[in-house]
Amino acid sequence: MSVASGLPEGFNPQSYDMIVVGAGYAGAVCARSLAEAQGWHVCVLERRDHIAGNAYDHLDDAGILVHEYGPHIYHTEDDRVHQFLSRFTEWTDYQHKVLANINGKLMPVPFNHTSLKLAFGDERGERLYQKLIATFGENKKVPIMELREKNDPELTEVADYVYENVFLHYTMKQWGKTPDQIDPAITGRVPVFVGDDDRYFPRVAHQGMPKDGYTKLFERLLDHDLIDVFLDVDARDLLSIGDSYAMVSGKPFGGEIVYTGPLDELFDLDLGALPYRTLDMEFETLPQDQFQPVGTVNYTTSEDFTRITEFKNMTGQVVPGKTTIMREYSKAYEPGSGETPYYAILEPETKALYKKYLDRVRTISNFHPVGRLAEYRYYDMDGVVASALDVSDELVAAHS
Ligand code: FAD
Ligand code: UDP
């Protein structure tokens, strides 16, 4: 691999078999897969000054490994994804735990057996728990919106408590809307758990943190003789979309293009901007060993921020006498402001707008939108890797 800042004098895109826009999971996985499987010479263009996309981590001024774009915890049910990524890292056995700060009291989220007893007292909490088991079964995950539909006074009481104290205010802060006003799949990511497992991703097949961090994982993923990475390059300065072909540096490009940025940006938002939420992240280093008992505490009834993450609790890094925490404040994303579009706002109208942009690039057979931005999806890391592996397989098949 070569990594450079900016494009060299005499840069000739036509000398590459594939151009990849973005050095996050989507781009890096495609680059590696095609370099390996097809022996393609791949050019990766990344507008940031680093690889790894939103999974980027680095040591801060206090020497603490922080996640620049928000806490990232690897978890997957997908064995193919796990096998692929495990070529580039070992994993720690970190099991992510989250507590909700509910009016000053800390309770496990997803809301579970322990949370029920903390909220309703031991005896009544146990009775409600037995009712949940009788209704849904033990070790079952029940989305809050599904629990709310049950027509039973005791289950309604549990549902109301969880809705009001875990979901309502947090969701208002995160999305500017109530849980009823957003896609139920979003709150369904954190279902009530009818059981004792107090992990954020209960009973998931694989979870942990990359042993040397995410950026190191990406360094190895991109470390291939046939991959050239150019940082600080906005691909829009080179790339334009015609009716049936993509142009690079003013000429139709003959190879394949994997694009992992937002689709609307390619067309100067001419049909309207695809809406996103962005985050202001406030990092603070404190002169103490530890700030909170778990990786993340969600503030579900108070504060303007949604959650506080303490990185040492997740990475296992030992740095005595100091710790770095980060508060997340969510707000509407302003295109062109330099903010990062973190969360697609998925509603019928926004999905329809996305489809209009997608229809424009579908006619271009060598142009492949992949990833959380380019597919306008609420993907976790594993979902992006799976999608990138699928696209890579299709490309291999098309060229074999
Ligand atoms: P990105 O990581 O966004 O990479 C796209 C890259 O393309 C970026 O580096 C961007 O700079 C570059 N780019 C875009 N346009 C251009 C252009 N025109 N020219 C050049 N470069 C361009 N997932 C989990 O599994 N677990 C978690 O705990 C988790 N936590 C998260 C927390 C937060 C706050 C957020 C926002 C996401 C989290 N995710 C988590 C999701 C995870 O970040 C994504 O699934 C994954 O990083 C997406 O990879 P990607 O390659 O699709 O996009
Ligand atoms: N959520 C909530 N309270 C919580 C945790 C999650 O209301 O304590 C809701 C909220 O709407 C959030 C969604 O569930 O956006 C998904 O949560 P997740 O932790 O998966 O979000 P992410 O880590 O992707 O920001």
XYZ file of C-alpha atoms and ligand atoms in Angstrom:
478
model
C 0.000 0.000 0.000
C 1.099 3.542 -0.546
C -0.540 6.389 1.349
C -0.085 9.974 0.193
C -1.653 13.292 0.981
C -3.066 14.805 -2.197
C -2.581 13.566 -5.747
C 0.892 13.375 -7.249
C 1.963 15.387 -10.280
C 0.900 13.565 -13.443
C -1.705 11.473 -11.608
C -3.398 9.295 -14.196
C -6.686 7.758 -13.007
C -6.927 5.703 -16.196
C -3.955 3.632 -15.030
C -6.154 2.098 -12.300
C -8.618 -0.768 -12.683
C -10.850 0.589 -9.939
C -11.387 3.882 -8.169
C -12.799 3.763 -4.652
C -14.210 6.908 -3.086
C -13.877 6.746 0.708
C -11.512 4.802 2.982
C -14.131 3.631 5.496
C -15.342 0.028 5.765
C -17.259 0.105 2.478
C -14.342 1.406 0.432
C -11.513 -0.428 2.177
C -13.243 -3.828 2.006
C -13.969 -3.445 -1.733
C -10.419 -2.229 -2.412
C -8.856 -5.183 -0.619
C -11.239 -7.767 -2.079
C -10.676 -6.735 -5.698
C -6.927 -6.236 -5.338
C -6.724 -9.766 -3.964
C -9.260 -11.581 -6.097
C -8.625 -9.887 -9.451
C -5.152 -8.461 -9.085
C -6.631 -5.031 -9.772
C -4.663 -1.869 -9.227
C -6.933 0.151 -6.938
C -6.932 3.885 -6.212
C -8.649 4.954 -2.961
C -9.559 8.643 -2.676
C -10.389 9.919 0.820
C -11.215 13.526 1.595
C -10.313 13.299 5.278
C -6.689 13.246 6.417
C -6.991 9.674 7.685
C -8.291 6.218 6.776
C -10.980 4.196 8.644
C -13.984 6.492 8.022
C -16.167 6.970 11.057
C -14.465 4.063 12.821
C -11.215 6.074 13.063
C -9.513 5.998 16.467
C -6.316 7.661 17.672
C -4.437 8.643 20.820
C -5.578 12.006 22.185
C -3.288 14.564 23.871
C -3.519 12.605 27.120
C -2.406 9.402 25.358
C -5.858 7.835 25.574
C -7.253 5.915 22.610
C -10.455 7.717 21.580
C -13.004 7.183 18.817
C -13.068 10.488 16.952
C -16.552 9.987 15.474
C -18.363 8.333 18.364
C -18.090 5.073 20.290
C -17.730 2.027 18.029
C -18.379 -1.428 19.385
C -17.986 -4.340 17.040
C -20.787 -6.912 17.147
C -22.134 -9.276 14.531
C -24.162 -12.393 13.867
C -22.553 -12.715 10.448
C -19.837 -15.382 10.374
C -18.605 -14.354 6.932
C -18.038 -10.765 8.104
C -16.356 -11.964 11.267
C -14.020 -14.294 9.388
C -13.095 -11.581 6.913
C -12.325 -8.903 9.524
C -10.509 -11.391 11.742
C -7.819 -11.633 9.060
C -6.828 -8.083 9.967
C -7.177 -8.006 13.737
C -7.461 -10.015 16.885
C -10.363 -9.099 19.160
C -10.581 -8.335 22.848
C -13.420 -10.033 24.704
C -15.001 -6.665 25.604
C -18.739 -6.998 26.180
C -20.452 -3.632 25.840
C -22.657 -2.579 28.745
C -24.823 0.519 28.895
C -26.620 2.015 31.863
C -29.477 4.472 31.585
C -29.389 7.354 34.021
C -33.083 7.515 34.938
C -33.661 10.424 37.284
C -30.253 9.819 38.845
C -30.635 6.027 39.177
C -28.501 3.794 36.916
C -30.349 0.879 35.271
C -29.223 -1.561 32.552
C -30.245 -0.841 28.964
C -31.653 -2.794 27.145
C -34.217 -2.741 29.934
C -34.028 -6.234 31.504
C -34.785 -8.304 34.620
C -32.431 -6.200 36.772
C -33.879 -2.931 35.434
C -37.417 -4.101 36.215
C -36.497 -4.757 39.831
C -34.689 -1.430 40.123
C -37.680 0.403 38.666
C -40.528 -1.431 40.415
C -38.904 -2.948 43.505
C -37.787 -6.548 43.989
C -41.160 -8.161 44.564
C -43.300 -6.352 42.034
C -40.420 -6.283 39.520
C -40.195 -10.066 39.797
C -43.927 -10.482 39.240
C -43.842 -8.261 36.170
C -40.826 -10.197 34.928
C -42.701 -13.514 35.253
C -45.545 -11.954 33.271
C -43.125 -10.914 30.520
C -41.734 -14.461 30.404
C -45.246 -15.925 30.238
C -46.128 -13.538 27.400
C -42.964 -13.494 25.286
C -40.752 -16.323 26.581
C -37.409 -16.176 28.369
C -34.383 -14.544 26.713
C -36.597 -12.868 24.127
C -36.050 -9.382 22.696
C -39.216 -7.279 22.616
C -39.213 -3.925 20.801
C -40.799 -1.201 22.918
C -43.363 -0.393 20.226
C -44.477 -4.047 20.273
C -44.690 -4.103 24.079
C -46.894 -1.015 23.967
C -49.432 -2.840 21.827
C -50.150 -5.532 24.457
C -53.547 -5.162 25.985
C -52.789 -6.035 29.590
C -52.735 -3.492 32.414
C -49.490 -4.783 33.958
C -47.642 -5.004 30.651
C -48.966 -1.549 29.773
C -47.510 -0.267 33.022
C -44.080 -1.697 32.109
C -44.357 -0.396 28.547
C -45.329 3.090 29.744
C -42.456 3.170 32.208
C -39.875 2.105 29.626
C -41.330 4.345 26.920
C -41.343 7.400 29.168
C -38.060 6.815 31.017
C -35.825 5.123 28.446
C -37.056 6.083 24.996
C -39.070 9.297 24.936
C -36.558 11.951 25.988
C -33.511 10.229 24.524
C -35.267 9.862 21.171
C -36.421 13.500 21.294
C -32.796 14.544 21.812
C -31.414 12.187 19.177
C -34.014 12.658 16.436
C -36.046 15.732 17.419
C -39.095 13.436 17.317
C -40.948 11.067 19.627
C -40.535 7.280 19.255
C -44.047 7.161 17.687
C -42.904 9.536 14.950
C -39.844 7.559 13.808
C -39.405 4.191 12.107
C -40.039 1.501 14.794
C -36.916 -0.309 13.531
C -34.828 2.454 15.148
C -36.068 1.971 18.712
C -36.230 -1.752 17.868
C -32.405 -1.719 17.810
C -32.569 -1.607 21.623
C -35.434 -3.987 22.534
C -36.521 -4.798 26.080
C -34.685 -7.981 27.025
C -36.696 -10.616 28.905
C -33.717 -12.083 30.719
C -30.666 -11.388 32.880
C -28.053 -10.753 30.204
C -27.072 -7.138 30.836
C -24.990 -6.607 27.690
C -26.058 -3.973 25.150
C -26.005 -6.662 22.462
C -27.338 -9.661 24.395
C -26.493 -13.122 23.103
C -24.871 -11.871 19.894
C -22.500 -14.358 18.207
C -19.373 -12.147 18.044
C -18.519 -8.953 19.884
C -15.397 -7.216 21.102
C -12.945 -4.505 20.176
C -10.078 -4.772 17.681
C -7.073 -5.518 19.874
C -4.914 -2.686 18.507
C -7.787 -0.373 17.617
C -9.815 0.283 14.453
C -7.250 2.403 12.628
C -4.690 -0.418 12.894
C -7.305 -2.826 11.517
C -7.714 -0.507 8.516
C -3.955 -0.121 8.045
C -3.712 -3.903 7.626
C -6.866 -4.093 5.508
C -5.460 -1.552 3.052
C -1.918 -2.903 3.214
C -1.676 -4.464 -0.239
C 0.849 -3.779 -3.012
C -1.919 -2.989 -5.475
C -3.742 -0.404 -3.309
C -2.806 3.293 -3.413
C -4.526 5.589 -0.916
C -4.709 9.334 -1.501
C -5.863 11.329 1.530
C -7.124 14.926 1.508
C -8.656 14.437 -1.918
C -12.329 15.213 -2.521
C -13.360 12.883 -5.326
C -15.953 15.403 -6.498
C -13.068 17.453 -7.888
C -12.361 14.603 -10.319
C -15.571 12.647 -10.635
C -18.690 13.621 -12.551
C -21.722 11.646 -13.579
C -22.952 11.705 -17.166
C -26.139 10.068 -18.509
C -24.644 6.649 -19.005
C -21.046 6.875 -17.846
C -18.917 8.350 -15.110
C -16.151 10.795 -15.972
C -12.879 10.962 -14.051
C -10.613 13.935 -14.711
C -12.751 14.852 -17.704
C -12.622 11.454 -19.454
C -15.064 8.513 -19.334
C -13.586 6.024 -16.861
C -13.185 2.493 -18.203
C -12.678 0.673 -14.890
C -15.039 0.198 -11.957
C -15.978 2.903 -9.442
C -17.011 2.167 -5.852
C -18.549 5.273 -4.299
C -19.138 5.432 -0.525
C -20.078 9.106 -0.015
C -23.565 10.661 -0.009
C -25.271 10.331 -3.409
C -26.937 13.753 -3.346
C -23.526 15.471 -3.115
C -22.583 14.055 -6.516
C -25.387 16.102 -8.052
C -24.909 19.261 -5.959
C -28.142 18.333 -4.128
C -30.107 19.430 -7.192
C -33.187 17.378 -6.238
C -32.919 18.533 -2.614
C -30.674 17.475 0.260
C -30.978 14.022 1.808
C -31.581 14.826 5.482
C -29.317 13.608 8.277
C -28.715 14.136 11.973
C -25.229 15.140 12.971
C -23.523 15.141 16.368
C -21.446 17.629 18.291
C -18.965 15.582 20.280
C -17.488 17.146 23.378
C -14.310 15.396 24.581
C -12.987 15.991 28.080
C -9.977 14.507 29.887
C -10.428 14.248 33.646
C -7.728 13.819 36.335
C -9.100 10.527 37.677
C -8.798 6.804 36.968
C -12.438 6.243 36.094
C -15.535 8.419 35.575
C -18.392 5.921 35.237
C -18.865 2.196 35.806
C -19.480 1.143 32.171
C -18.532 2.109 28.603
C -21.580 4.257 27.999
C -24.217 5.904 30.189
C -27.361 7.073 28.382
C -29.055 10.153 29.848
C -32.649 9.189 29.205
C -34.530 11.643 31.420
C -32.190 14.622 31.849
C -29.401 16.689 30.216
C -29.122 18.027 26.656
C -26.615 15.398 25.576
C -27.738 11.851 24.811
C -24.883 9.820 26.267
C -21.430 9.861 27.822
C -18.810 7.360 26.705
C -15.658 6.616 28.658
C -13.137 5.158 26.230
C -10.840 3.373 28.673
C -13.823 1.324 29.853
C -14.238 0.005 26.301
C -10.663 -0.371 25.095
C -9.253 -1.730 28.355
C -6.334 0.700 28.018
C -4.552 1.256 31.344
C -3.623 4.919 31.931
C -3.519 5.740 35.643
C -4.776 9.095 36.910
C -6.578 10.267 33.779
C -9.509 9.298 31.631
C -11.200 10.772 28.559
C -14.972 10.963 28.257
C -17.172 12.220 25.420
C -20.674 13.724 25.416
C -22.837 13.551 22.276
C -25.243 16.332 21.307
C -27.471 15.570 18.335
C -28.800 18.168 15.898
C -30.024 18.586 12.312
C -27.230 18.342 9.716
C -26.637 21.365 7.480
C -25.272 20.357 4.060
C -22.168 22.328 3.105
C -21.467 23.343 6.704
C -18.512 20.995 7.145
C -20.513 18.887 9.617
C -20.559 15.097 9.292
C -23.782 13.427 8.129
C -23.994 10.674 10.753
C -27.552 9.344 10.764
C -29.841 9.178 7.721
C -33.360 10.324 8.625
C -35.307 7.428 7.179
C -38.880 8.321 6.295
C -41.026 7.467 3.256
C -40.314 10.864 1.596
C -36.578 10.775 2.249
C -36.324 7.206 0.984
C -38.191 8.293 -2.158
C -35.764 11.184 -2.652
C -32.831 8.822 -2.212
C -34.321 6.505 -4.835
C -34.449 9.378 -7.330
C -30.723 9.944 -6.891
C -30.097 6.214 -7.068
C -32.060 5.920 -10.323
C -29.678 8.424 -11.876
C -26.605 6.294 -11.178
C -28.264 2.935 -11.855
C -27.861 3.520 -15.574
C -24.084 3.613 -15.109
C -22.977 0.009 -15.101
C -19.488 0.611 -13.650
C -20.668 2.832 -10.747
C -21.393 1.121 -7.412
C -22.785 2.993 -4.392
C -21.855 1.089 -1.210
C -22.092 1.805 2.526
C -23.971 3.768 5.140
C -23.897 7.065 3.237
C -24.126 5.868 -0.362
C -26.945 3.409 0.392
C -28.629 5.879 2.804
C -29.067 3.175 5.451
C -28.735 2.822 9.227
C -25.981 0.246 8.915
C -23.725 -0.965 11.700
C -20.135 -1.774 10.773
C -20.918 -5.413 10.078
C -23.784 -4.504 7.745
C -21.454 -2.302 5.708
C -18.797 -5.015 5.509
C -21.441 -7.533 4.385
C -22.683 -5.157 1.699
C -19.125 -4.442 0.504
C -18.334 -8.163 0.343
C -21.514 -8.710 -1.723
C -20.594 -5.951 -4.183
C -17.048 -7.307 -4.386
C -18.381 -10.790 -5.193
C -20.583 -9.317 -7.925
C -17.617 -7.491 -9.432
C -15.471 -10.606 -9.355
C -18.265 -12.611 -10.998
C -18.779 -9.944 -13.674
C -15.086 -9.972 -14.586
C -14.417 -13.707 -14.417
P -17.898 5.983 6.475
O -17.219 5.385 7.643
O -18.659 7.257 6.650
O -16.804 6.174 5.331
C -17.061 6.904 4.160
C -15.802 7.668 3.835
O -15.968 8.277 2.560
C -15.528 8.791 4.826
O -14.237 8.638 5.377
C -15.648 10.053 3.973
O -14.736 11.061 4.352
C -15.347 9.528 2.582
N -15.929 10.353 1.514
C -17.227 10.704 1.360
N -17.363 11.466 0.266
C -16.132 11.598 -0.276
C -15.635 12.277 -1.410
N -16.420 13.003 -2.198
N -14.324 12.195 -1.688
C -13.474 11.486 -0.891
N -13.904 10.825 0.218
C -15.220 10.878 0.507
N -21.396 0.577 14.043
C -21.201 -0.532 14.810
O -21.149 -1.645 14.296
N -21.038 -0.417 16.176
C -21.071 0.788 16.809
O -20.930 0.852 18.040
C -21.269 1.966 16.024
N -21.304 3.168 16.623
C -21.527 4.268 15.860
C -21.584 5.504 16.506
C -21.829 6.651 15.766
C -21.916 7.982 16.463
C -22.015 6.553 14.357
C -22.304 7.780 13.535
C -21.946 5.331 13.708
C -21.702 4.174 14.456
N -21.614 2.928 13.846
C -21.432 1.809 14.612
C -21.788 2.771 12.381
C -20.451 2.794 11.634
O -19.783 4.012 11.855
C -20.740 2.654 10.138
O -21.544 1.530 9.867
C -19.494 2.537 9.278
O -18.408 3.300 9.766
C -19.847 3.002 7.885
O -18.785 2.762 6.997
P -18.869 3.399 5.550
O -17.600 3.034 4.858
O -20.152 3.066 4.900
O -18.924 4.984 5.794
N -32.831 4.724 22.334
C -33.427 5.392 23.366
N -32.888 5.280 24.619
C -31.788 4.555 24.876
C -31.167 3.889 23.810
C -31.700 3.998 22.538
O -34.413 6.085 23.167
O -31.351 4.497 26.032
C -33.437 4.836 20.984
C -33.039 6.128 20.281
O -34.110 6.520 19.444
C -31.844 5.688 19.470
C -32.279 4.298 19.030
O -32.989 3.775 20.157
O -31.592 6.550 18.381
C -31.174 3.364 18.621
O -30.216 3.301 19.651
P -28.703 2.843 19.362
O -28.008 2.764 20.665
O -28.733 1.631 18.515
O -28.162 4.081 18.521
P -26.693 4.397 17.955
O -25.695 3.718 18.845
O -26.702 3.911 16.543
O -26.626 5.891 18.051
